[in-house]
Amino acid sequence: MMEQIFFTIGLALIVSLIVGPFLIPVLRVLKFGQNIREEGPKRHLAKAGTPTIGGLIFLCGIVVAVLIMAEKPYSPGIISLLGITLAFGLVGFLDDFLKILRKQNLGLKAKQKLAAEFLIALIFAYVAVSLLGRGTVIGIPFSHLTVDLGVWYYPLLALVVVSATNTVNLTDGLDGLAAGCMAISAIGYILISILAVNTGFLQGIAVNSSDLTVFAAAIVGGCLGFLRFNFHPARVFMGDCGSLALGGALAGLAILTRSELVLIILGGVYVLEALSVLIQVISFQTRGKRIFRMSPLHHHFELGGWSEVKVVTVFWTAAVVFTFFGVMAFVGMVIGGTKL
């Protein structure tokens, strides 16, 4: 198993490193450059024109590594995980393309984007519950308690998926931030998937024992390879094409490892980013005052004088801490004897 994990990480990393130098010049020639919001941090204006849609780099790494390293590359588990990842990647690609076409930071309308995201989420919910045997019972982190949500599991699952995709998208605001955090989160899911398989926690789910581990490992390798081009100063941005795809992949792993609530802990960085936006909006609309200098949260620290690299490094460290507690929360479920 360990050899398979390291080979998968290495293969995804190498493919990303190979694709990057070929794709980035093509994006430049096509003038697929990033449009920068004028209301954002002023130092970001210098990034205008940096190639975007770079998420294709690690998506290539993930797909190639999974199809080669998975024991059964066309198994229902692998197809469903790749399906949700690429489906969200397609929505993000359309959003990015429209922004480039219109030469402003306005892609798909919010209603169009959310409708597409909920549709994908509900399709995945049907596949997970009805075809893969996921069931509708969820476990409570750090305990052996369970709750059978019945038909209410579907809207919860849709909420988990849409929330994951959009919170990762919010996190993608600094060079290397989202890719680094996702690599760390995916390492957490390598550990969770190993625990889940070896303790019988996935009993009843029609997924190959190593499918989830290989998929998580491919995300780690793909993101690490992408960081070669995305760390400050970034030569390419992942765009919504990449951030939505990563969010969908993370949600898929959480659902198929029966760790939806654990994701709230493990993905603490994404949760904080989303909460900062929510708090900022509510405070401004009700009190006319802003709590943060700017939201999402990473911009608050950036405007406080922190360098971009310092903000990213601190957030990566926070991601490690949240991932540790997320894995411990899952261990608590397993040790507690949660029966799903």
Short mmCIF file of C-alpha atoms in Angstrom, two decimals:
data_model
loop_
_atom_site.label_atom_id
_atom_site.label_comp_id
_atom_site.label_asym_id
_atom_site.label_seq_id
_atom_site.Cartn_x
_atom_site.Cartn_y
_atom_site.Cartn_z
CA MET A 1 0.00 0.00 0.00
CA MET A 2 2.74 2.49 0.94
CA GLU A 3 4.55 1.88 -2.36
CA GLN A 4 1.30 2.47 -4.23
CA ILE A 5 0.74 5.74 -2.35
CA PHE A 6 4.23 7.09 -3.03
CA PHE A 7 4.21 5.98 -6.66
CA THR A 8 0.83 7.67 -7.15
CA ILE A 9 2.04 10.91 -5.56
CA GLY A 10 5.21 10.78 -7.65
CA LEU A 11 3.40 10.06 -10.91
CA ALA A 12 0.85 12.85 -10.43
CA LEU A 13 3.66 15.24 -9.50
CA ILE A 14 5.77 14.31 -12.55
CA VAL A 15 2.83 14.61 -14.95
CA SER A 16 2.02 18.06 -13.54
CA LEU A 17 5.65 19.12 -13.89
CA ILE A 18 5.65 17.95 -17.51
CA VAL A 19 2.30 19.52 -18.46
CA GLY A 20 3.01 22.90 -16.84
CA PRO A 21 5.83 24.12 -19.12
CA PHE A 22 3.78 23.18 -22.19
CA LEU A 23 0.43 24.58 -21.05
CA ILE A 24 1.54 27.92 -19.59
CA PRO A 25 2.98 29.29 -22.90
CA VAL A 26 -0.19 28.15 -24.69
CA LEU A 27 -2.33 30.06 -22.18
CA ARG A 28 -0.15 33.13 -22.78
CA VAL A 29 -0.54 32.88 -26.55
CA LEU A 30 -4.30 32.48 -26.18
CA LYS A 31 -4.26 35.48 -23.82
CA PHE A 32 -6.03 33.51 -21.11
CA GLY A 33 -4.93 36.04 -18.50
CA GLN A 34 -6.38 36.66 -15.05
CA ASN A 35 -8.59 39.71 -14.53
CA ILE A 36 -7.91 41.32 -11.14
CA ARG A 37 -10.69 42.90 -9.08
CA GLU A 38 -10.04 46.62 -8.64
CA GLU A 39 -11.52 46.49 -5.13
CA GLY A 40 -8.95 43.87 -4.10
CA PRO A 41 -5.51 44.54 -2.57
CA LYS A 42 -3.65 47.06 -4.74
CA ARG A 43 -0.51 44.93 -4.88
CA HIS A 44 -2.52 42.30 -6.75
CA LEU A 45 -3.02 44.63 -9.73
CA ALA A 46 0.50 43.71 -10.84
CA LYS A 47 -0.74 40.13 -11.33
CA ALA A 48 -3.18 41.13 -14.07
CA GLY A 49 -2.60 39.07 -17.19
CA THR A 50 -1.03 36.10 -15.39
CA PRO A 51 -2.28 32.97 -17.19
CA THR A 52 -5.26 31.31 -15.56
CA ILE A 53 -7.12 27.99 -16.01
CA GLY A 54 -3.89 26.42 -14.74
CA GLY A 55 -5.95 23.89 -12.81
CA LEU A 56 -5.71 21.81 -15.97
CA ILE A 57 -2.11 21.12 -14.96
CA PHE A 58 -2.91 19.19 -11.79
CA LEU A 59 -6.12 17.75 -13.23
CA CYS A 60 -3.97 16.04 -15.87
CA GLY A 61 -1.70 14.75 -13.12
CA ILE A 62 -4.61 13.47 -11.04
CA VAL A 63 -6.40 11.72 -13.91
CA VAL A 64 -3.27 10.05 -15.32
CA ALA A 65 -2.03 8.91 -11.90
CA VAL A 66 -5.41 7.52 -10.85
CA LEU A 67 -6.02 5.63 -14.10
CA ILE A 68 -2.54 4.08 -14.01
CA MET A 69 -2.17 3.39 -10.29
CA ALA A 70 -5.70 2.32 -9.31
CA GLU A 71 -6.15 -1.45 -9.11
CA LYS A 72 -9.41 -1.16 -11.04
CA PRO A 73 -9.32 2.23 -12.82
CA TYR A 74 -12.85 1.88 -14.17
CA SER A 75 -14.45 0.80 -10.91
CA PRO A 76 -17.58 2.67 -9.72
CA GLY A 77 -15.62 4.39 -6.94
CA ILE A 78 -12.92 5.77 -9.24
CA ILE A 79 -15.39 6.80 -11.94
CA SER A 80 -17.59 8.62 -9.42
CA LEU A 81 -14.65 10.50 -7.85
CA LEU A 82 -13.18 11.48 -11.20
CA GLY A 83 -16.68 12.35 -12.39
CA ILE A 84 -17.44 14.84 -9.61
CA THR A 85 -13.95 16.34 -9.91
CA LEU A 86 -14.10 16.86 -13.67
CA ALA A 87 -17.73 18.00 -13.60
CA PHE A 88 -16.90 20.81 -11.19
CA GLY A 89 -13.76 21.50 -13.19
CA LEU A 90 -15.94 21.99 -16.27
CA VAL A 91 -18.20 24.47 -14.45
CA GLY A 92 -15.11 26.34 -13.33
CA PHE A 93 -13.66 26.29 -16.84
CA LEU A 94 -16.82 27.86 -18.25
CA ASP A 95 -16.71 30.50 -15.52
CA ASP A 96 -13.05 31.27 -16.25
CA PHE A 97 -13.61 31.35 -20.01
CA LEU A 98 -16.47 33.84 -19.72
CA LYS A 99 -14.34 36.09 -17.50
CA ILE A 100 -11.57 36.05 -20.09
CA LEU A 101 -14.00 36.60 -22.96
CA ARG A 102 -15.63 39.58 -21.24
CA LYS A 103 -12.28 40.91 -20.01
CA GLN A 104 -13.67 41.45 -16.52
CA ASN A 105 -14.09 39.41 -13.35
CA LEU A 106 -17.66 38.40 -14.25
CA GLY A 107 -18.18 34.83 -15.38
CA LEU A 108 -21.26 32.69 -14.86
CA LYS A 109 -24.09 34.35 -12.98
CA ALA A 110 -24.33 33.30 -9.33
CA LYS A 111 -27.65 31.53 -9.93
CA GLN A 112 -26.28 29.65 -12.94
CA LYS A 113 -23.19 28.57 -11.04
CA LEU A 114 -25.11 27.41 -7.96
CA ALA A 115 -27.69 25.58 -10.10
CA ALA A 116 -24.93 23.66 -11.88
CA GLU A 117 -23.17 22.90 -8.60
CA PHE A 118 -26.32 21.61 -6.88
CA LEU A 119 -27.19 19.51 -9.93
CA ILE A 120 -23.76 17.85 -9.86
CA ALA A 121 -24.02 17.40 -6.09
CA LEU A 122 -27.44 15.74 -6.28
CA ILE A 123 -26.30 13.40 -9.06
CA PHE A 124 -23.32 12.40 -6.92
CA ALA A 125 -25.68 11.94 -3.96
CA TYR A 126 -27.78 9.49 -5.96
CA VAL A 127 -24.68 7.62 -7.13
CA ALA A 128 -23.18 7.46 -3.62
CA VAL A 129 -26.35 6.35 -1.84
CA SER A 130 -28.15 4.24 -4.41
CA LEU A 131 -25.37 2.81 -6.58
CA LEU A 132 -22.36 2.70 -4.25
CA GLY A 133 -24.30 1.79 -1.09
CA ARG A 134 -23.15 4.79 0.96
CA GLY A 135 -26.40 4.82 2.93
CA THR A 136 -27.84 7.81 4.77
CA VAL A 137 -26.27 7.39 8.22
CA ILE A 138 -23.62 9.90 9.33
CA GLY A 139 -21.18 9.61 12.22
CA ILE A 140 -20.47 12.29 14.81
CA PRO A 141 -16.76 13.25 15.04
CA PHE A 142 -14.83 12.12 18.15
CA SER A 143 -17.66 9.77 19.16
CA HIS A 144 -19.50 6.55 18.35
CA LEU A 145 -22.81 8.37 17.87
CA THR A 146 -24.65 8.16 14.57
CA VAL A 147 -27.69 9.77 13.00
CA ASP A 148 -29.76 8.31 10.17
CA LEU A 149 -30.92 11.30 8.14
CA GLY A 150 -33.01 9.33 5.68
CA VAL A 151 -34.10 11.49 2.75
CA TRP A 152 -32.62 14.55 4.49
CA TYR A 153 -29.17 13.16 3.75
CA TYR A 154 -29.52 14.26 0.13
CA PRO A 155 -29.79 18.01 0.84
CA LEU A 156 -27.04 17.67 3.47
CA LEU A 157 -24.78 15.97 0.96
CA ALA A 158 -25.54 18.63 -1.63
CA LEU A 159 -24.73 21.32 0.93
CA VAL A 160 -21.43 19.61 1.81
CA VAL A 161 -20.42 19.40 -1.84
CA VAL A 162 -21.38 22.95 -2.78
CA SER A 163 -19.85 24.36 0.40
CA ALA A 164 -16.58 22.51 -0.17
CA THR A 165 -16.24 23.69 -3.75
CA ASN A 166 -16.96 27.32 -2.95
CA THR A 167 -14.87 27.53 0.21
CA VAL A 168 -11.84 26.15 -1.64
CA ASN A 169 -12.60 28.69 -4.35
CA LEU A 170 -12.55 31.50 -1.75
CA THR A 171 -9.21 30.24 -0.45
CA ASP A 172 -7.64 30.55 -3.89
CA GLY A 173 -6.68 34.21 -3.50
CA LEU A 174 -2.92 34.13 -2.91
CA ASP A 175 -0.08 32.41 -4.75
CA GLY A 176 0.12 28.80 -3.63
CA LEU A 177 -2.49 29.11 -0.88
CA ALA A 178 -5.24 26.81 -2.15
CA ALA A 179 -2.91 24.27 -3.77
CA GLY A 180 -0.81 23.94 -0.62
CA CYS A 181 -3.81 23.66 1.69
CA MET A 182 -5.38 21.05 -0.58
CA ALA A 183 -2.22 18.96 -0.65
CA ILE A 184 -2.26 18.96 3.16
CA SER A 185 -5.99 18.13 3.32
CA ALA A 186 -5.50 15.29 0.85
CA ILE A 187 -2.71 13.83 3.01
CA GLY A 188 -5.30 13.77 5.78
CA TYR A 189 -7.63 11.81 3.53
CA ILE A 190 -4.88 9.34 2.69
CA LEU A 191 -4.72 8.56 6.41
CA ILE A 192 -8.50 8.56 6.81
CA SER A 193 -9.03 6.22 3.85
CA ILE A 194 -6.41 3.79 5.18
CA LEU A 195 -8.08 3.81 8.61
CA ALA A 196 -11.52 3.42 7.07
CA VAL A 197 -10.53 0.43 4.97
CA ASN A 198 -8.51 -1.38 7.64
CA THR A 199 -11.20 -1.03 10.32
CA GLY A 200 -14.12 -2.09 8.15
CA PHE A 201 -15.60 1.39 8.39
CA LEU A 202 -16.49 1.32 4.69
CA GLN A 203 -18.37 -1.95 4.90
CA GLY A 204 -21.27 -1.91 2.49
CA ILE A 205 -19.82 0.73 0.17
CA ALA A 206 -18.98 -0.58 -3.31
CA VAL A 207 -15.50 0.90 -3.57
CA ASN A 208 -12.23 -0.93 -4.05
CA SER A 209 -10.14 -0.96 -0.87
CA SER A 210 -7.42 1.26 -2.33
CA ASP A 211 -9.49 3.51 -4.61
CA LEU A 212 -9.91 6.31 -2.10
CA THR A 213 -6.28 6.21 -1.00
CA VAL A 214 -4.98 6.35 -4.57
CA PHE A 215 -7.31 9.22 -5.41
CA ALA A 216 -6.22 11.24 -2.36
CA ALA A 217 -2.56 10.52 -3.15
CA ALA A 218 -3.05 11.74 -6.72
CA ILE A 219 -4.43 15.04 -5.40
CA VAL A 220 -1.34 15.44 -3.20
CA GLY A 221 1.03 14.84 -6.11
CA GLY A 222 -0.91 16.99 -8.55
CA CYS A 223 -1.04 19.94 -6.16
CA LEU A 224 2.65 19.64 -5.25
CA GLY A 225 3.59 19.65 -8.92
CA PHE A 226 1.34 22.64 -9.55
CA LEU A 227 3.03 24.59 -6.74
CA ARG A 228 6.19 24.61 -8.86
CA PHE A 229 4.39 27.12 -11.09
CA ASN A 230 1.92 28.65 -8.64
CA PHE A 231 4.03 29.56 -5.61
CA HIS A 232 4.94 33.24 -5.27
CA PRO A 233 5.54 34.81 -7.70
CA ALA A 234 2.99 32.69 -9.55
CA ARG A 235 3.52 31.93 -13.23
CA VAL A 236 -0.03 30.60 -13.51
CA PHE A 237 -3.26 30.59 -11.50
CA MET A 238 -5.49 27.54 -11.11
CA GLY A 239 -8.66 29.55 -11.79
CA ASP A 240 -12.15 28.35 -10.91
CA CYS A 241 -11.39 25.41 -13.18
CA GLY A 242 -8.95 24.19 -10.56
CA SER A 243 -10.45 25.39 -7.29
CA LEU A 244 -13.95 24.05 -7.94
CA ALA A 245 -12.51 20.73 -9.12
CA LEU A 246 -10.42 20.39 -5.95
CA GLY A 247 -13.39 21.27 -3.77
CA GLY A 248 -15.49 18.65 -5.52
CA ALA A 249 -12.75 16.06 -5.11
CA LEU A 250 -12.44 16.83 -1.39
CA ALA A 251 -16.20 16.56 -0.90
CA GLY A 252 -16.27 13.27 -2.81
CA LEU A 253 -13.61 11.81 -0.54
CA ALA A 254 -15.48 12.98 2.56
CA ILE A 255 -18.72 11.40 1.40
CA LEU A 256 -17.27 8.04 0.35
CA THR A 257 -15.24 7.76 3.59
CA ARG A 258 -18.35 8.66 5.61
CA SER A 259 -16.59 11.67 7.11
CA GLU A 260 -18.78 14.58 6.02
CA LEU A 261 -18.79 16.22 9.46
CA VAL A 262 -15.09 15.51 9.95
CA LEU A 263 -14.46 17.63 6.85
CA ILE A 264 -15.64 20.70 8.78
CA ILE A 265 -12.71 20.17 11.15
CA LEU A 266 -10.13 18.92 8.67
CA GLY A 267 -10.99 21.73 6.26
CA GLY A 268 -10.88 24.38 8.98
CA VAL A 269 -8.93 26.83 6.82
CA TYR A 270 -11.66 26.78 4.17
CA VAL A 271 -14.34 27.16 6.85
CA LEU A 272 -12.60 30.20 8.35
CA GLU A 273 -12.26 31.80 4.93
CA ALA A 274 -15.98 31.34 4.28
CA LEU A 275 -16.98 32.54 7.76
CA SER A 276 -14.91 35.69 7.34
CA VAL A 277 -16.88 36.57 4.22
CA LEU A 278 -20.21 35.78 5.89
CA ILE A 279 -19.37 37.80 9.01
CA GLN A 280 -18.12 40.71 6.93
CA VAL A 281 -21.30 40.85 4.84
CA ILE A 282 -23.67 40.53 7.82
CA SER A 283 -21.77 43.13 9.85
CA PHE A 284 -21.71 45.65 7.02
CA GLN A 285 -25.37 45.17 6.14
CA THR A 286 -26.63 45.36 9.73
CA ARG A 287 -24.17 47.75 11.37
CA GLY A 288 -22.54 49.53 8.46
CA LYS A 289 -19.14 48.42 9.79
CA ARG A 290 -16.56 45.92 8.60
CA ILE A 291 -15.00 43.44 11.02
CA PHE A 292 -12.05 42.65 8.77
CA ARG A 293 -9.87 44.94 6.69
CA MET A 294 -10.98 42.83 3.73
CA SER A 295 -12.42 39.37 3.25
CA PRO A 296 -11.73 36.51 2.69
CA LEU A 297 -9.54 36.22 5.76
CA HIS A 298 -6.20 35.97 3.94
CA HIS A 299 -6.68 39.50 2.58
CA HIS A 300 -7.21 40.80 6.13
CA PHE A 301 -3.69 39.75 7.09
CA GLU A 302 -2.29 40.89 3.76
CA LEU A 303 -3.66 44.41 4.30
CA GLY A 304 -2.27 44.26 7.84
CA GLY A 305 1.23 44.33 6.38
CA TRP A 306 2.02 40.63 6.11
CA SER A 307 3.85 39.54 2.99
CA GLU A 308 2.03 37.16 0.68
CA VAL A 309 4.50 34.39 1.46
CA LYS A 310 4.01 34.87 5.22
CA VAL A 311 0.22 34.67 4.94
CA VAL A 312 0.45 31.53 2.84
CA THR A 313 2.97 29.90 5.19
CA VAL A 314 0.83 30.63 8.25
CA PHE A 315 -2.29 29.30 6.54
CA TRP A 316 -0.44 26.15 5.46
CA THR A 317 0.59 25.65 9.08
CA ALA A 318 -3.02 26.11 10.17
CA ALA A 319 -4.06 23.55 7.55
CA VAL A 320 -1.64 21.04 9.09
CA VAL A 321 -3.17 21.63 12.53
CA PHE A 322 -6.74 21.34 11.26
CA THR A 323 -5.87 18.21 9.31
CA PHE A 324 -4.35 16.62 12.42
CA PHE A 325 -7.49 17.28 14.46
CA GLY A 326 -9.66 16.13 11.57
CA VAL A 327 -7.85 12.80 11.42
CA MET A 328 -8.10 12.50 15.22
CA ALA A 329 -11.84 13.18 14.97
CA PHE A 330 -12.11 10.31 12.51
CA VAL A 331 -9.99 8.07 14.74
CA GLY A 332 -12.44 8.86 17.54
CA MET A 333 -15.29 7.63 15.37
CA VAL A 334 -13.47 4.42 14.50
CA ILE A 335 -12.27 3.70 18.04
CA GLY A 336 -15.71 4.61 19.35
CA GLY A 337 -17.09 1.78 17.31
CA THR A 338 -19.33 3.85 15.06
CA LYS A 339 -21.58 1.51 13.10
CA LEU A 340 -22.70 2.88 9.78
#
